[in-house]
Tab-separated table of C-alpha atoms (C1' of nucleotides) in Angstrom:
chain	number	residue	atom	x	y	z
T	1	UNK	CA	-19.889	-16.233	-22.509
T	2	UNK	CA	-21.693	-16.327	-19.227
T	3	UNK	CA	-25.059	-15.797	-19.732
T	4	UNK	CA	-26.783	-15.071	-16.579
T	5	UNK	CA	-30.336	-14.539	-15.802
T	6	UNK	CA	-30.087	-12.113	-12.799
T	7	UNK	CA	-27.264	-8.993	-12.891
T	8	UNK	CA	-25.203	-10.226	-10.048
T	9	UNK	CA	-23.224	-7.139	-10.933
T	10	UNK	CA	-25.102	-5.015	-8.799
T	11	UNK	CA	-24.660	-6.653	-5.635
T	12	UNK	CA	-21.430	-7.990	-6.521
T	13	UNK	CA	-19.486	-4.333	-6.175
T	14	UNK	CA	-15.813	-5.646	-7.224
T	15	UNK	CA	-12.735	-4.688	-5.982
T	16	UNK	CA	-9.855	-2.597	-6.678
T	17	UNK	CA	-7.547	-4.959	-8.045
T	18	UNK	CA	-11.121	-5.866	-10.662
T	19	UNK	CA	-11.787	-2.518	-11.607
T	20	UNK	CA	-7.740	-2.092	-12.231
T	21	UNK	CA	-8.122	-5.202	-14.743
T	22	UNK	CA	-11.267	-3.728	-16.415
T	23	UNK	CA	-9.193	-0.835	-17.012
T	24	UNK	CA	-6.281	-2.692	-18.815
T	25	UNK	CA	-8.616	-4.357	-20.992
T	26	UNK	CA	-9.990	-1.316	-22.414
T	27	UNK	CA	-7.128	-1.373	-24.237
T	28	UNK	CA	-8.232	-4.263	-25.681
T	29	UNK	CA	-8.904	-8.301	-24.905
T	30	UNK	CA	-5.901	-10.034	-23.852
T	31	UNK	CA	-5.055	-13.482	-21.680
T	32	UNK	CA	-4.350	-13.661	-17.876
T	33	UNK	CA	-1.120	-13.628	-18.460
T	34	UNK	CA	-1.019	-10.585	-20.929
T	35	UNK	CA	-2.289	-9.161	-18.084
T	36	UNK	CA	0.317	-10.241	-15.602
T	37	UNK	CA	2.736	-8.634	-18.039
T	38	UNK	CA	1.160	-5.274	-19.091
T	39	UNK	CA	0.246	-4.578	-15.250
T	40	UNK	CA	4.080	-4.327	-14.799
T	41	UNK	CA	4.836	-0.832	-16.618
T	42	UNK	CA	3.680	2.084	-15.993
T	43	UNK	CA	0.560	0.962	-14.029
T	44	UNK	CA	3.056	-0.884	-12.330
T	45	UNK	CA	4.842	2.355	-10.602
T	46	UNK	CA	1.248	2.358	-8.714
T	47	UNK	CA	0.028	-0.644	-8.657
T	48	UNK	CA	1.180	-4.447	-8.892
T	49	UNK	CA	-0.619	-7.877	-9.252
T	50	UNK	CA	0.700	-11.334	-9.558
T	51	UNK	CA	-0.695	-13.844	-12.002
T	52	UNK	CA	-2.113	-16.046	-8.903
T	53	UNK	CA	-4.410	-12.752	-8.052
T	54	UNK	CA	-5.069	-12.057	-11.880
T	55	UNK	CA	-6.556	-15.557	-12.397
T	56	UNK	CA	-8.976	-15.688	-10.156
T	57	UNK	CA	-10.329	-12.244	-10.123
T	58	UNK	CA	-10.715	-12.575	-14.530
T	59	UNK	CA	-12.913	-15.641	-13.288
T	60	UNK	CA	-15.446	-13.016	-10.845
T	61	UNK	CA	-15.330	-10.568	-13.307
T	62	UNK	CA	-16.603	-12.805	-16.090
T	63	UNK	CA	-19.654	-14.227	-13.560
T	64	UNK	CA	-20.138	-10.944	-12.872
T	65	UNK	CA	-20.929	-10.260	-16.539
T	66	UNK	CA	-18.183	-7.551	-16.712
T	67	UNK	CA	-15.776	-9.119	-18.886
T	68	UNK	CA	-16.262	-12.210	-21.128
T	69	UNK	CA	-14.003	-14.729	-22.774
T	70	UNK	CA	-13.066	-16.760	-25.656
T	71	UNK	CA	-11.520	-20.082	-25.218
T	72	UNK	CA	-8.223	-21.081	-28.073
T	73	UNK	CA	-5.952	-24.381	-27.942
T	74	UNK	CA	-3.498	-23.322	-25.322
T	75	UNK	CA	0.302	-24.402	-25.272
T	76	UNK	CA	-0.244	-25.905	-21.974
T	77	UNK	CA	-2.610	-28.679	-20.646
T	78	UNK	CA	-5.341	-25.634	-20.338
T	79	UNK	CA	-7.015	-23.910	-22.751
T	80	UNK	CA	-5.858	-20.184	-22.822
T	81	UNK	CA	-8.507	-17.255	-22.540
T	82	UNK	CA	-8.385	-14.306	-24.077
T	83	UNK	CA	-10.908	-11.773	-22.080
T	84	UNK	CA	-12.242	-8.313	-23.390
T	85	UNK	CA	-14.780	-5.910	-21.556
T	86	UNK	CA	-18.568	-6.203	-21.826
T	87	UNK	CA	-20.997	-2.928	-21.572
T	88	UNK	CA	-21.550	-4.169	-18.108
T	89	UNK	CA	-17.910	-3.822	-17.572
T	90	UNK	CA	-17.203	-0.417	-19.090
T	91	UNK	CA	-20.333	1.051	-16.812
T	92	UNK	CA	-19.149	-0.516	-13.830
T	93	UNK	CA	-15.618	1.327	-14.471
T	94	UNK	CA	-16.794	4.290	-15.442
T	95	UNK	CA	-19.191	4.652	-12.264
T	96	UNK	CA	-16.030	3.542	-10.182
T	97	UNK	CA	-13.917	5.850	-11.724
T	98	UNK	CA	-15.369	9.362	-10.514
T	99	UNK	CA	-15.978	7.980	-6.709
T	100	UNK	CA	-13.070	10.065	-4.681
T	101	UNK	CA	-10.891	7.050	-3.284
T	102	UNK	CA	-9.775	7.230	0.199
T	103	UNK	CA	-7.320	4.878	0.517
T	104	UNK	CA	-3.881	5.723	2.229
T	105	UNK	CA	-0.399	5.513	1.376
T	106	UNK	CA	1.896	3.121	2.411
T	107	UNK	CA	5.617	4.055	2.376
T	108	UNK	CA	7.906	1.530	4.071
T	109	UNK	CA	10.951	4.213	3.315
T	110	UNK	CA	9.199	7.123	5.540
T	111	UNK	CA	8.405	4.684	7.951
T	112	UNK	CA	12.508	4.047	8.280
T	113	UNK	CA	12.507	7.561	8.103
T	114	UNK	CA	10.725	8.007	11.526
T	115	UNK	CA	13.154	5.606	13.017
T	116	UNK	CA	16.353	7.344	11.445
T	117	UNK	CA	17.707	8.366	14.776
T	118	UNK	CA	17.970	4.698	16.265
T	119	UNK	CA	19.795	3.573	14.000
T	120	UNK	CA	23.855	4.115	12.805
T	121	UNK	CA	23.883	7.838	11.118
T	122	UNK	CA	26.174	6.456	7.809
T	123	UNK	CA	24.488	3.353	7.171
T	124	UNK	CA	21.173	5.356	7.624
T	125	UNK	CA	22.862	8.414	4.686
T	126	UNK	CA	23.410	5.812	2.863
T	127	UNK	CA	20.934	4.105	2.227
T	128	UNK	CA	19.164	7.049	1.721
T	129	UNK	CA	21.790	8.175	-0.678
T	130	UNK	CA	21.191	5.010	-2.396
T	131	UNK	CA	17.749	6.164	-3.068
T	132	UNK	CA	18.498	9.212	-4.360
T	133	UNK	CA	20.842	7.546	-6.787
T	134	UNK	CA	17.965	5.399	-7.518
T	135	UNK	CA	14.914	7.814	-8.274
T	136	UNK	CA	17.333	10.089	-10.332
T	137	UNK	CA	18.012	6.668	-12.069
T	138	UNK	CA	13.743	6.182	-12.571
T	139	UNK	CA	13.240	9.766	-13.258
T	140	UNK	CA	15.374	9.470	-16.556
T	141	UNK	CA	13.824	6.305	-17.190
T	142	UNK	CA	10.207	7.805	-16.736
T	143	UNK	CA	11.179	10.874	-18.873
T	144	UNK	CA	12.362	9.117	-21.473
T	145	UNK	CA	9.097	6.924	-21.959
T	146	UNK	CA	7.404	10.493	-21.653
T	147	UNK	CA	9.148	12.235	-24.424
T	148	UNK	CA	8.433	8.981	-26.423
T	149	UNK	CA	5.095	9.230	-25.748
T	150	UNK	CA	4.374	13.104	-26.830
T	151	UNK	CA	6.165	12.363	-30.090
T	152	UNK	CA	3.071	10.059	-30.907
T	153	UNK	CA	0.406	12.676	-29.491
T	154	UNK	CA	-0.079	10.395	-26.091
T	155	UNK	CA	-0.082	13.662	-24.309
T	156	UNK	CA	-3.637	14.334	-25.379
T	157	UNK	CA	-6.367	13.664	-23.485
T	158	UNK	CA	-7.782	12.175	-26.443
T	159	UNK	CA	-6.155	9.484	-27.071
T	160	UNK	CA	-6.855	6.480	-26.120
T	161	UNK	CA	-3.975	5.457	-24.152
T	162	UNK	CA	-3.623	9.267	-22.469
T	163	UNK	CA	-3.731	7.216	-18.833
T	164	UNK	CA	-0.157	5.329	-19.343
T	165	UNK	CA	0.886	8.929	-19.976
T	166	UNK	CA	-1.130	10.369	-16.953
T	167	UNK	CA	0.467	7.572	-14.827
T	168	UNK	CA	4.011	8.285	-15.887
T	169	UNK	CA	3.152	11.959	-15.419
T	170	UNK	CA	2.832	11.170	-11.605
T	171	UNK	CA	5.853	8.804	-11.219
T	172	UNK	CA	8.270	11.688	-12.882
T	173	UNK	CA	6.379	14.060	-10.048
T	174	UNK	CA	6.631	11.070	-7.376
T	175	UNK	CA	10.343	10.338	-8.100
T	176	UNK	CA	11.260	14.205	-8.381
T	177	UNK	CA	9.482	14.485	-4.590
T	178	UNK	CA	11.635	11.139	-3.302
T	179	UNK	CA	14.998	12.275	-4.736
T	180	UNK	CA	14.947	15.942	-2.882
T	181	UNK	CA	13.865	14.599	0.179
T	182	UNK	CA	16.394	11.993	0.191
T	183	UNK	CA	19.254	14.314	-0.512
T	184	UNK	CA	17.858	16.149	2.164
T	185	UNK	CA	17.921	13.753	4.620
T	186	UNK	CA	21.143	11.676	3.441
T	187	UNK	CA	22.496	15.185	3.585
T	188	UNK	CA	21.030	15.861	7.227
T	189	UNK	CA	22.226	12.667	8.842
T	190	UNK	CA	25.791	12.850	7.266
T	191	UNK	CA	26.638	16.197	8.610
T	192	UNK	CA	24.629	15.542	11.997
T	193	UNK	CA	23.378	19.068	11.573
T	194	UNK	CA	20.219	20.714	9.852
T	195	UNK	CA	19.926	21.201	6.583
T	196	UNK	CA	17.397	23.326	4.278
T	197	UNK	CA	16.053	22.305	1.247
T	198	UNK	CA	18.241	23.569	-1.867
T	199	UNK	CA	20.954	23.450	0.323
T	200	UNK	CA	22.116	19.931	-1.210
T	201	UNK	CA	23.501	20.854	-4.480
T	202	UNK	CA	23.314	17.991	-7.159
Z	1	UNK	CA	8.945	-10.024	31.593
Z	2	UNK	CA	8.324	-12.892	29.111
Z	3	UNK	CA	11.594	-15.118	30.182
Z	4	UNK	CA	12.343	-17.323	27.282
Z	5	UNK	CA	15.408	-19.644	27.493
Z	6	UNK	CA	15.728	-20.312	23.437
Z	7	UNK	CA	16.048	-16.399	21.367
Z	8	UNK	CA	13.030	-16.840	19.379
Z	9	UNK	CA	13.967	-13.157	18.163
Z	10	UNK	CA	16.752	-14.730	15.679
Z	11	UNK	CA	13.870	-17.125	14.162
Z	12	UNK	CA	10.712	-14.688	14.250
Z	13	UNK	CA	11.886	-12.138	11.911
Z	14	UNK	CA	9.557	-9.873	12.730
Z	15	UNK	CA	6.464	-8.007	10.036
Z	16	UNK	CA	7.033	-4.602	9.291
Z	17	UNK	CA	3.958	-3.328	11.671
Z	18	UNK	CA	6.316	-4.925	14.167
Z	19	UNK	CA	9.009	-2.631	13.270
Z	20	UNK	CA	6.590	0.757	13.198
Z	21	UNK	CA	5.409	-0.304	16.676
Z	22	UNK	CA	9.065	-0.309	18.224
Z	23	UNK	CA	9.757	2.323	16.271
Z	24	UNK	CA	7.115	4.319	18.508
Z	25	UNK	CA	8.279	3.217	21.495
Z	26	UNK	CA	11.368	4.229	20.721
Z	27	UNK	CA	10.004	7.758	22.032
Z	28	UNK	CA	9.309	6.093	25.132
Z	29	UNK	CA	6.560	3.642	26.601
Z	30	UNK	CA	2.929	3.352	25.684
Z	31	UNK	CA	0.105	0.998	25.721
Z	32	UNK	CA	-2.086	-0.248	22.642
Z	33	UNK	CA	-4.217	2.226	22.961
Z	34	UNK	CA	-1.658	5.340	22.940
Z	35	UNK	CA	0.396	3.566	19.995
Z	36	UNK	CA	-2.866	3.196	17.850
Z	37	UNK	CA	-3.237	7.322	18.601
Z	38	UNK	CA	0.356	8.225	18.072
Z	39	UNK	CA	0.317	6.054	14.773
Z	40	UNK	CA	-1.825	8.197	13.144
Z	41	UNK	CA	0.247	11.667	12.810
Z	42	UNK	CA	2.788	12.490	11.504
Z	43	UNK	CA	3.597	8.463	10.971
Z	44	UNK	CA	-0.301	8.037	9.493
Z	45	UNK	CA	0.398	9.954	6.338
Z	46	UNK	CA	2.796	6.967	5.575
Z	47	UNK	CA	1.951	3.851	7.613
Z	48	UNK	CA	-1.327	3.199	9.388
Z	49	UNK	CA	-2.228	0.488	11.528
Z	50	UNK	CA	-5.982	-0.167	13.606
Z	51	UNK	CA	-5.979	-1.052	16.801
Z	52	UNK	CA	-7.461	-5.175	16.333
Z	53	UNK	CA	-3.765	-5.318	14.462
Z	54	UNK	CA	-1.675	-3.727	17.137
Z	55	UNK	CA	-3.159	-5.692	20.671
Z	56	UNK	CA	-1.762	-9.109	18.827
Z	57	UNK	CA	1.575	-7.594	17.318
Z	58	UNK	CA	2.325	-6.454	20.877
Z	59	UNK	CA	1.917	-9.964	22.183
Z	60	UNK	CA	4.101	-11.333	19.059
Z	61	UNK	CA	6.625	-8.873	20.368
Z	62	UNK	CA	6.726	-9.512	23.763
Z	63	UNK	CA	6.813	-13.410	22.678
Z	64	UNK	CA	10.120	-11.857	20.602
Z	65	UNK	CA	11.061	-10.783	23.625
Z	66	UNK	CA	11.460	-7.255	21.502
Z	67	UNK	CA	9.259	-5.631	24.435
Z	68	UNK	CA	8.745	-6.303	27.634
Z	69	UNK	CA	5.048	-5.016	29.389
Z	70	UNK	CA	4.213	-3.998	33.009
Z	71	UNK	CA	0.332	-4.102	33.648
Z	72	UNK	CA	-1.867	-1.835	36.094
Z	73	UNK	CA	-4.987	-1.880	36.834
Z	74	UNK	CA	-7.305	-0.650	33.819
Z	75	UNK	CA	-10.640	0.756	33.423
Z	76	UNK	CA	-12.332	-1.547	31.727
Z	77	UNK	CA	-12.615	-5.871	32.702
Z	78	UNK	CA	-8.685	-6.113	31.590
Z	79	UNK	CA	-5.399	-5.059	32.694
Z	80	UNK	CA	-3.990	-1.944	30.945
Z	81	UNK	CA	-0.450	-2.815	29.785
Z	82	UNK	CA	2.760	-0.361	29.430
Z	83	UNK	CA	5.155	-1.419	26.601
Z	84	UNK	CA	8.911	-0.613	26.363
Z	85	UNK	CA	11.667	-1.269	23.786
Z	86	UNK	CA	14.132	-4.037	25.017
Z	87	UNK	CA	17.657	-3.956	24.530
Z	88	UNK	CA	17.030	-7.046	21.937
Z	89	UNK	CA	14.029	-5.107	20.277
Z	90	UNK	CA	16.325	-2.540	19.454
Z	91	UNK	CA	18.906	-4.489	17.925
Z	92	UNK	CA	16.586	-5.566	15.802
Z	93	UNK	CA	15.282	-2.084	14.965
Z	94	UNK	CA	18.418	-1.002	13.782
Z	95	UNK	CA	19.264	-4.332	11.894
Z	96	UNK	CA	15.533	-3.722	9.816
Z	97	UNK	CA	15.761	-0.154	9.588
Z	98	UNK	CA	19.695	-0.199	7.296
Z	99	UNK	CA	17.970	-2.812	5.008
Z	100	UNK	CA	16.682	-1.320	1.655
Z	101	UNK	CA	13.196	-1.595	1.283
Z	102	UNK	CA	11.799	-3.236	-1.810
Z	103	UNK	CA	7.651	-2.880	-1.229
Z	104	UNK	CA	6.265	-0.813	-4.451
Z	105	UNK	CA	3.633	2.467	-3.251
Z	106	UNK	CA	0.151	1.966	-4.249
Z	107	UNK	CA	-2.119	4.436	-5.059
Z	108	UNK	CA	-5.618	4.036	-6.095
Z	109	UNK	CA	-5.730	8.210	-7.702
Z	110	UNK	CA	-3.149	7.178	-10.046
Z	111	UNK	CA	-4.898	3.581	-11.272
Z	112	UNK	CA	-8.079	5.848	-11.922
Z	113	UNK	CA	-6.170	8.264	-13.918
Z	114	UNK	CA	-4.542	4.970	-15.909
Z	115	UNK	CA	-8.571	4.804	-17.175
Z	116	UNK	CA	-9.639	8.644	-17.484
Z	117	UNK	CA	-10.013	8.347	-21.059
Z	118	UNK	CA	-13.034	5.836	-20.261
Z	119	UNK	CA	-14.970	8.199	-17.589
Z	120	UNK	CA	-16.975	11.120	-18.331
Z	121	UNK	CA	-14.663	13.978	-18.462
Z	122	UNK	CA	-16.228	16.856	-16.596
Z	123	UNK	CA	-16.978	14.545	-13.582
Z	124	UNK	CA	-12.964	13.533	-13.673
Z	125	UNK	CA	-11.795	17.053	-13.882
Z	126	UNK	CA	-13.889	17.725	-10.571
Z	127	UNK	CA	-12.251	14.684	-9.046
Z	128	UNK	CA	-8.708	16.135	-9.856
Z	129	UNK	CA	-9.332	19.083	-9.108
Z	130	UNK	CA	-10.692	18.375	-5.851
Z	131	UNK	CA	-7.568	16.786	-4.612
Z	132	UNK	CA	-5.614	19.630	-5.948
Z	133	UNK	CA	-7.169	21.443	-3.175
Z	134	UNK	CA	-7.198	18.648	-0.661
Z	135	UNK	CA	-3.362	18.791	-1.260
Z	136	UNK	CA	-3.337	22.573	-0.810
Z	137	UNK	CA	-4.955	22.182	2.774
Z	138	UNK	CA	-2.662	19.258	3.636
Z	139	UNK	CA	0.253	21.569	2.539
Z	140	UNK	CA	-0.413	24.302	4.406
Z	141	UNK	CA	-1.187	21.728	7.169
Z	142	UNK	CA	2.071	20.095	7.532
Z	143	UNK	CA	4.402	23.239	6.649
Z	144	UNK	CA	2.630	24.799	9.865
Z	145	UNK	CA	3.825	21.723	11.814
Z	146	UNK	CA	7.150	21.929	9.977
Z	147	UNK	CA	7.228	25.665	11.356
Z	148	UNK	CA	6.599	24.591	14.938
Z	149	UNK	CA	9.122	21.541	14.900
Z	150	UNK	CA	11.807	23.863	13.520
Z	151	UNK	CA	11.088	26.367	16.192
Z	152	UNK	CA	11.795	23.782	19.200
Z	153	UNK	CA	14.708	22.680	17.300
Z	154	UNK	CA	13.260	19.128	15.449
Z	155	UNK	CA	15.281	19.644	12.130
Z	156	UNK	CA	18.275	18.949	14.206
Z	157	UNK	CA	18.820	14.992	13.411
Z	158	UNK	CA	20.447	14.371	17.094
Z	159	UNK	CA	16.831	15.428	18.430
Z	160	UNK	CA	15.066	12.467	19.447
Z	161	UNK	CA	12.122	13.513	17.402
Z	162	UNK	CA	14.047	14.278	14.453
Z	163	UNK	CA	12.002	11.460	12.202
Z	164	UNK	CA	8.318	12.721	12.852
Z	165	UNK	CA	10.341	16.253	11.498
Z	166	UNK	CA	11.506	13.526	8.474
Z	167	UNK	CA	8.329	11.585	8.095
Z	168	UNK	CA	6.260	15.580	7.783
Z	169	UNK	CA	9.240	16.590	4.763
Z	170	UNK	CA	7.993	13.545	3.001
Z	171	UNK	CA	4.525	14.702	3.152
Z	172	UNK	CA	5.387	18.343	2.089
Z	173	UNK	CA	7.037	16.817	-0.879
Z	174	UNK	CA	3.931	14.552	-1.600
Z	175	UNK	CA	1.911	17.027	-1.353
Z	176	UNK	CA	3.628	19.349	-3.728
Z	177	UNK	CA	3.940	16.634	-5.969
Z	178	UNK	CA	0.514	15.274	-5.860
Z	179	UNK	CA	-0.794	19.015	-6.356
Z	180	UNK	CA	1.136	19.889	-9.603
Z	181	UNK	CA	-0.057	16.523	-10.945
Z	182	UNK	CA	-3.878	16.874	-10.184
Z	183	UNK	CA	-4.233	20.571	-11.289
Z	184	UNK	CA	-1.930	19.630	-14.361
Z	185	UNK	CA	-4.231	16.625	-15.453
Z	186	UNK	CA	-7.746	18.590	-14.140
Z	187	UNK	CA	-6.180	21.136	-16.913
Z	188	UNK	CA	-5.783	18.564	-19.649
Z	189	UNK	CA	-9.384	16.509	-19.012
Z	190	UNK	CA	-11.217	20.498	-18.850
Z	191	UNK	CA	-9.903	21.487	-22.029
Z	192	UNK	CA	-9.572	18.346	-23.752
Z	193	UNK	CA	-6.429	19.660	-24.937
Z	194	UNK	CA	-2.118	18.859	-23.908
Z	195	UNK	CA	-1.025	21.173	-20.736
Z	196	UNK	CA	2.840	21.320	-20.087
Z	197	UNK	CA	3.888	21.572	-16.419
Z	198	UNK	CA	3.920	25.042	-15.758
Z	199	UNK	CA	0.573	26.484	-17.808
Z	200	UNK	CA	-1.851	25.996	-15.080
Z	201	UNK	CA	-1.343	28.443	-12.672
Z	202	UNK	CA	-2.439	28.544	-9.313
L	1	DG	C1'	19.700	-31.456	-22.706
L	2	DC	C1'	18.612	-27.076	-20.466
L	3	DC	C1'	16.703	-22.727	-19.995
L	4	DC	C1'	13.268	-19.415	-21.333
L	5	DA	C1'	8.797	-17.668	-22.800
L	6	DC	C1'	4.032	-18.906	-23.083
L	7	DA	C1'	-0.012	-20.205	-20.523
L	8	DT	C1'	-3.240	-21.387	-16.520
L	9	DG	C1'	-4.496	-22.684	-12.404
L	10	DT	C1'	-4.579	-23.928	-6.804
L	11	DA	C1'	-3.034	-23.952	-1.785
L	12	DA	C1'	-1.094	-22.033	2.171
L	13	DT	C1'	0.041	-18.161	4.464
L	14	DC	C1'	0.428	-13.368	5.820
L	15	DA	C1'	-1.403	-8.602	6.220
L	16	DG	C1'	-5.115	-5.611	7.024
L	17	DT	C1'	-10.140	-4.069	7.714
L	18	DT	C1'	-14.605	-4.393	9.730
L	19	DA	C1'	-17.346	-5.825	13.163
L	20	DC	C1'	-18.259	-7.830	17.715
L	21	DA	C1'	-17.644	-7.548	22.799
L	22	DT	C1'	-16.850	-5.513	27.533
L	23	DG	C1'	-16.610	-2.023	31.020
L	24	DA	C1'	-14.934	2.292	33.869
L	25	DT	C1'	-14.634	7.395	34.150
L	26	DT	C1'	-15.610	12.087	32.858
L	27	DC	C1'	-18.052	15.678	30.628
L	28	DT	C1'	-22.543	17.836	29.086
W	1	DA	C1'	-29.202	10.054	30.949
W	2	DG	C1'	-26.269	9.857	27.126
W	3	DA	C1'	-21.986	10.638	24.714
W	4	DA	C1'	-16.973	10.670	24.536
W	5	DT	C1'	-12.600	8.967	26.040
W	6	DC	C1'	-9.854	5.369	28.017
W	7	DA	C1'	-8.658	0.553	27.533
W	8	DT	C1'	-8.155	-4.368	25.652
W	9	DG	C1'	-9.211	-7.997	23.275
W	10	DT	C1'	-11.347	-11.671	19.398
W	11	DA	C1'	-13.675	-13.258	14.966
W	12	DA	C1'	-14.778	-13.064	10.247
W	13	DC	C1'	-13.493	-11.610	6.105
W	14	DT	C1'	-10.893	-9.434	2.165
W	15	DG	C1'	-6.555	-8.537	-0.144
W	16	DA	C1'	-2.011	-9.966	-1.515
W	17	DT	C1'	2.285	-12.890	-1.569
W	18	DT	C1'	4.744	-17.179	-1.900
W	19	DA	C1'	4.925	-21.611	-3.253
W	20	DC	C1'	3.140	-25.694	-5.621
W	21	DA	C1'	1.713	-27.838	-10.037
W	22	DT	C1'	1.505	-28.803	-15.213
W	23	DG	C1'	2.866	-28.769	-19.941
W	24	DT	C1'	4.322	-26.976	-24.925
W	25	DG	C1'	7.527	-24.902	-28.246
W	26	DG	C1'	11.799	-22.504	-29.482
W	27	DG	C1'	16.706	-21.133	-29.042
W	28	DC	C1'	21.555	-22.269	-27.512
DNA sequence: GCCCACATGTAATCAGTTACATGATTCT
DNA sequence: AGAATCATGTAACTGATTACATGTGGGC
């Protein structure tokens, strides 16, 4: 319930991993550990969160005001929470969502990448074969869920759950960038000689 | 110089900025202060680092015995330190580099699409459509620095450089990929209506 | 009886950012 | 005289992972 007096919420500006939470429960309340699970697919491509992060940050939301909870017998020796978004909450997301973000990528493959020359030329293809093999793997995966989705109208911005469609949207994009360029390159450090893009048949 | 009887190297298993920092001095020697300038391009569209995190990796290294550092005098109060790669460092390089990587991207564009349903749709169309055309400069960006590499011969995988050529493809890619997916969901939150890949032209 | 799913928390550690701190040289 | 570049470090804090800790109910 946490009824406060003064709106902490102001000066309390949450974090990413808050306003990611807030956005999974406007798809309704659920538990922590609901949570823990439906972070997993297809916000999960993007973005990841273990229960022992989840936990805590539910508890700042909720003295924040953004979220609040109601308490049920739990199966363990706690009671188990189930959480849903306040009005607080859903203006605090929505102001968050239109502010450009400026956070960088992080790619620990490119970062190999840049060190491909240092190390032996067919372990180096492939492992990057490997990844090929293992976006074309994701990309069927992904547009599989995506067909599923546009036979129940998902693919309209209208409806409610359009973002698990946006997000899969970029993953088939993402995966379709990783497996050319690892062809590429797989292809590039096999043959020891330069290769152009197209040039690695499928 | 850092002459340690017992090979801590075996034990310290070193962190992944670890890795990116020999990885740079593979090209040849630097100090701090060139590494946390030659981190941020091409290597910076995938992997940053700030300079308060790269002065104490160095001296984790160097405890690794992964580097070894002369000093000279400096400008400032301290001395101004040269790294280079030793023979052990680079062993474990290429030990790290044929592992498969396992760390999941994370991108905070994608989480605020997961919620674009709950903002105010004209102001989320601008944000989409504003990094369409932030990828469109990036693009032309690193295709121009493609150009040049290509000209001096940098697509050649025996070239030294050949992963900042690497490490650039993997930004064309994103790029591409990050465009396509910005203008196609700016498209669908304009019109409130389903785009397929292909119906928003450029 | 054992493993799995449900369910919630804390502690220790590692990774990364922001801010503090110093000081020489060169350009405008 | 002031700003920018060169140059190296530390401290405080935030974000995230790994490991510790507890306990029920259902299926094999």
């Amino acid at each position: 319930m946490a009824a406060v007096e003064g709106d902490d919420s102001a000066t309390t500006g949450g974090s990413t991993l808050g306003y990611a939470l807030l956005s999974l429960l406007t798809r309704g309340p659920a538990t922590g550990y609901q949570l823990t699970q439906q972070v997993k697919a297809p916000l999960g491509h993007f973005w990841t969160a273990r229960h022992s992060q989840i936990y805590p940050e539910l508890a700042r939301l909720a003295a924040a005001g953004w979220v609040d909870s109601v308490e049920q017998a739990g199966p363990g020796p706690r009671a188990k929470k189930t959480y849903a978004v306040t009005p607080a909450g859903l203006a605090a997301l929505r102001a968050w969502l239109v502010i450009p973000p400026t956070a960088q990528p992080r790619s620990e493959i490119t970062l190999k990448a840049y060190a491909a020359t240092s190390a032996d030329p067919t372990a180096m293809a492939a492992l990057y074969t490997d990844l090929a093999d293992r976006s074309t793997r994701l990309l069927a995966e992904y547009e599989h869920d995506a067909a599923r989705m546009r036979a129940v109208g998902q693919d309209d911005p209208t409806h409610p759950r359009f973002g698990n469609y946006a997000v899969l949207m970029m993953g088939v994009e993402s995966q379709r960038a990783v497996h050319r360029w690892a062809r590429w390159l797989a292809s590039c450090l096999r043959t020891g000689r330069p290769a152009a893009y197209g040039e690695t048949a499928d």
